[in-house]
């Protein structure tokens, strides 16, 4: 569910903090050198770069599956 609506662009977001990340039309200062995609937060760039590197630093202790971000690990742990 995405309850937070941007009045300017009409997009909906899960978190209210996503509404204030950047004004429309501006790129974030953290840019992916492989694809040119820009991010407002450096942590989002780091997570994105794992797509290119294949790094999966979050490992499930029960089954050994690995994930790019902690949310993938949390989803897996709910399954167990």
mmCIF file with all atom_site columns, C-alpha atoms in Angstrom:
data_model
loop_
_atom_site.group_PDB
_atom_site.id
_atom_site.type_symbol
_atom_site.label_atom_id
_atom_site.label_alt_id
_atom_site.label_comp_id
_atom_site.label_asym_id
_atom_site.label_entity_id
_atom_site.label_seq_id
_atom_site.pdbx_PDB_ins_code
_atom_site.Cartn_x
_atom_site.Cartn_y
_atom_site.Cartn_z
_atom_site.occupancy
_atom_site.B_iso_or_equiv
_atom_site.pdbx_formal_charge
_atom_site.auth_seq_id
_atom_site.auth_comp_id
_atom_site.auth_asym_id
_atom_site.auth_atom_id
_atom_site.pdbx_PDB_model_num
ATOM 1  C CA . UNK A 1 1  ? 0.000  0.000   0.000   1.00 0.00 ? 1  UNK A CA 1
ATOM 2  C CA . UNK A 1 2  ? 1.206  3.529   -0.858  1.00 0.00 ? 2  UNK A CA 1
ATOM 3  C CA . UNK A 1 3  ? -0.838 5.987   1.205   1.00 0.00 ? 3  UNK A CA 1
ATOM 4  C CA . UNK A 1 4  ? 1.302  9.108   0.679   1.00 0.00 ? 4  UNK A CA 1
ATOM 5  C CA . UNK A 1 5  ? 0.433  11.093  -2.453  1.00 0.00 ? 5  UNK A CA 1
ATOM 6  C CA . UNK A 1 6  ? 2.720  13.680  -4.045  1.00 0.00 ? 6  UNK A CA 1
ATOM 7  C CA . UNK A 1 7  ? 0.520  16.685  -4.832  1.00 0.00 ? 7  UNK A CA 1
ATOM 8  C CA . UNK A 1 8  ? 2.824  17.861  -7.623  1.00 0.00 ? 8  UNK A CA 1
ATOM 9  C CA . UNK A 1 9  ? 3.565  14.643  -9.493  1.00 0.00 ? 9  UNK A CA 1
ATOM 10 C CA . UNK A 1 10 ? 0.686  12.386  -8.496  1.00 0.00 ? 10 UNK A CA 1
ATOM 11 C CA . UNK A 1 11 ? 2.904  9.459   -7.487  1.00 0.00 ? 11 UNK A CA 1
ATOM 12 C CA . UNK A 1 12 ? 2.164  7.506   -4.324  1.00 0.00 ? 12 UNK A CA 1
ATOM 13 C CA . UNK A 1 13 ? 4.782  6.420   -1.781  1.00 0.00 ? 13 UNK A CA 1
ATOM 14 C CA . UNK A 1 14 ? 4.983  3.966   1.110   1.00 0.00 ? 14 UNK A CA 1
ATOM 15 C CA . UNK A 1 15 ? 6.789  6.389   3.430   1.00 0.00 ? 15 UNK A CA 1
ATOM 16 C CA . UNK A 1 16 ? 6.112  10.068  4.059   1.00 0.00 ? 16 UNK A CA 1
ATOM 17 C CA . UNK A 1 17 ? 9.879  10.706  3.984   1.00 0.00 ? 17 UNK A CA 1
ATOM 18 C CA . UNK A 1 18 ? 9.910  9.730   0.299   1.00 0.00 ? 18 UNK A CA 1
ATOM 19 C CA . UNK A 1 19 ? 7.822  12.813  -0.475  1.00 0.00 ? 19 UNK A CA 1
ATOM 20 C CA . UNK A 1 20 ? 10.608 15.185  0.571   1.00 0.00 ? 20 UNK A CA 1
ATOM 21 C CA . UNK A 1 21 ? 13.650 13.437  -0.903  1.00 0.00 ? 21 UNK A CA 1
ATOM 22 C CA . UNK A 1 22 ? 14.054 15.701  -3.948  1.00 0.00 ? 22 UNK A CA 1
ATOM 23 C CA . UNK A 1 23 ? 12.123 18.347  -5.872  1.00 0.00 ? 23 UNK A CA 1
ATOM 24 C CA . UNK A 1 24 ? 10.692 17.397  -9.262  1.00 0.00 ? 24 UNK A CA 1
ATOM 25 C CA . UNK A 1 25 ? 13.106 17.716  -12.144 1.00 0.00 ? 25 UNK A CA 1
ATOM 26 C CA . UNK A 1 26 ? 16.257 17.486  -10.011 1.00 0.00 ? 26 UNK A CA 1
ATOM 27 C CA . UNK A 1 27 ? 18.686 14.587  -9.962  1.00 0.00 ? 27 UNK A CA 1
ATOM 28 C CA . UNK A 1 28 ? 20.253 13.283  -6.799  1.00 0.00 ? 28 UNK A CA 1
ATOM 29 C CA . UNK A 1 29 ? 23.963 13.955  -6.214  1.00 0.00 ? 29 UNK A CA 1
ATOM 30 C CA . UNK A 1 30 ? 24.947 10.260  -6.011  1.00 0.00 ? 30 UNK A CA 1
ATOM 31 C CA . UNK A 1 31 ? 25.320 8.856   -9.531  1.00 0.00 ? 31 UNK A CA 1
ATOM 32 C CA . UNK A 1 32 ? 25.814 5.289   -10.756 1.00 0.00 ? 32 UNK A CA 1
ATOM 33 C CA . UNK A 1 33 ? 28.800 5.279   -13.107 1.00 0.00 ? 33 UNK A CA 1
ATOM 34 C CA . UNK A 1 34 ? 27.532 2.180   -14.944 1.00 0.00 ? 34 UNK A CA 1
ATOM 35 C CA . UNK A 1 35 ? 24.058 3.449   -15.868 1.00 0.00 ? 35 UNK A CA 1
ATOM 36 C CA . UNK A 1 36 ? 23.988 7.127   -14.961 1.00 0.00 ? 36 UNK A CA 1
ATOM 37 C CA . UNK A 1 37 ? 21.057 6.725   -12.584 1.00 0.00 ? 37 UNK A CA 1
ATOM 38 C CA . UNK A 1 38 ? 21.173 9.332   -9.796  1.00 0.00 ? 38 UNK A CA 1
ATOM 39 C CA . UNK A 1 39 ? 20.133 8.883   -6.181  1.00 0.00 ? 39 UNK A CA 1
ATOM 40 C CA . UNK A 1 40 ? 19.335 11.337  -3.413  1.00 0.00 ? 40 UNK A CA 1
ATOM 41 C CA . UNK A 1 41 ? 20.800 9.107   -0.705  1.00 0.00 ? 41 UNK A CA 1
ATOM 42 C CA . UNK A 1 42 ? 24.245 7.475   -0.925  1.00 0.00 ? 42 UNK A CA 1
ATOM 43 C CA . UNK A 1 43 ? 22.846 4.344   0.740   1.00 0.00 ? 43 UNK A CA 1
ATOM 44 C CA . UNK A 1 44 ? 20.459 3.886   -2.203  1.00 0.00 ? 44 UNK A CA 1
ATOM 45 C CA . UNK A 1 45 ? 23.376 4.138   -4.636  1.00 0.00 ? 45 UNK A CA 1
ATOM 46 C CA . UNK A 1 46 ? 25.325 1.538   -2.650  1.00 0.00 ? 46 UNK A CA 1
ATOM 47 C CA . UNK A 1 47 ? 22.346 -0.838  -2.730  1.00 0.00 ? 47 UNK A CA 1
ATOM 48 C CA . UNK A 1 48 ? 21.874 -0.199  -6.479  1.00 0.00 ? 48 UNK A CA 1
ATOM 49 C CA . UNK A 1 49 ? 25.554 -0.907  -7.234  1.00 0.00 ? 49 UNK A CA 1
ATOM 50 C CA . UNK A 1 50 ? 25.106 -4.424  -5.855  1.00 0.00 ? 50 UNK A CA 1
ATOM 51 C CA . UNK A 1 51 ? 23.105 -5.166  -9.012  1.00 0.00 ? 51 UNK A CA 1
ATOM 52 C CA . UNK A 1 52 ? 26.273 -4.563  -11.044 1.00 0.00 ? 52 UNK A CA 1
ATOM 53 C CA . UNK A 1 53 ? 28.740 -6.238  -8.665  1.00 0.00 ? 53 UNK A CA 1
ATOM 54 C CA . UNK A 1 54 ? 26.569 -9.230  -7.772  1.00 0.00 ? 54 UNK A CA 1
ATOM 55 C CA . UNK A 1 55 ? 27.336 -8.653  -4.092  1.00 0.00 ? 55 UNK A CA 1
ATOM 56 C CA . UNK A 1 56 ? 24.795 -10.219 -1.716  1.00 0.00 ? 56 UNK A CA 1
ATOM 57 C CA . UNK A 1 57 ? 26.020 -9.469  1.810   1.00 0.00 ? 57 UNK A CA 1
ATOM 58 C CA . UNK A 1 58 ? 22.877 -10.554 3.703   1.00 0.00 ? 58 UNK A CA 1
ATOM 59 C CA . UNK A 1 59 ? 22.806 -14.323 4.271   1.00 0.00 ? 59 UNK A CA 1
ATOM 60 C CA . UNK A 1 60 ? 20.012 -16.376 5.820   1.00 0.00 ? 60 UNK A CA 1
ATOM 61 C CA . UNK A 1 61 ? 21.353 -18.473 8.684   1.00 0.00 ? 61 UNK A CA 1
ATOM 62 C CA . UNK A 1 62 ? 18.747 -21.197 8.112   1.00 0.00 ? 62 UNK A CA 1
ATOM 63 C CA . UNK A 1 63 ? 18.949 -21.902 4.376   1.00 0.00 ? 63 UNK A CA 1
ATOM 64 C CA . UNK A 1 64 ? 22.106 -20.074 3.246   1.00 0.00 ? 64 UNK A CA 1
ATOM 65 C CA . UNK A 1 65 ? 20.375 -17.928 0.604   1.00 0.00 ? 65 UNK A CA 1
ATOM 66 C CA . UNK A 1 66 ? 21.960 -14.499 0.158   1.00 0.00 ? 66 UNK A CA 1
ATOM 67 C CA . UNK A 1 67 ? 20.363 -11.150 -0.646  1.00 0.00 ? 67 UNK A CA 1
ATOM 68 C CA . UNK A 1 68 ? 21.414 -7.701  -1.891  1.00 0.00 ? 68 UNK A CA 1
ATOM 69 C CA . UNK A 1 69 ? 19.585 -5.852  0.861   1.00 0.00 ? 69 UNK A CA 1
ATOM 70 C CA . UNK A 1 70 ? 18.295 -6.510  4.349   1.00 0.00 ? 70 UNK A CA 1
ATOM 71 C CA . UNK A 1 71 ? 14.659 -6.420  3.230   1.00 0.00 ? 71 UNK A CA 1
ATOM 72 C CA . UNK A 1 72 ? 15.246 -9.512  1.071   1.00 0.00 ? 72 UNK A CA 1
ATOM 73 C CA . UNK A 1 73 ? 16.674 -11.331 4.069   1.00 0.00 ? 73 UNK A CA 1
ATOM 74 C CA . UNK A 1 74 ? 13.752 -10.268 6.263   1.00 0.00 ? 74 UNK A CA 1
ATOM 75 C CA . UNK A 1 75 ? 11.243 -11.559 3.671   1.00 0.00 ? 75 UNK A CA 1
ATOM 76 C CA . UNK A 1 76 ? 13.105 -14.886 3.597   1.00 0.00 ? 76 UNK A CA 1
ATOM 77 C CA . UNK A 1 77 ? 13.113 -15.173 7.389   1.00 0.00 ? 77 UNK A CA 1
ATOM 78 C CA . UNK A 1 78 ? 9.339  -14.681 7.459   1.00 0.00 ? 78 UNK A CA 1
ATOM 79 C CA . UNK A 1 79 ? 8.999  -17.708 5.144   1.00 0.00 ? 79 UNK A CA 1
ATOM 80 C CA . UNK A 1 80 ? 10.910 -19.872 7.625   1.00 0.00 ? 80 UNK A CA 1
#
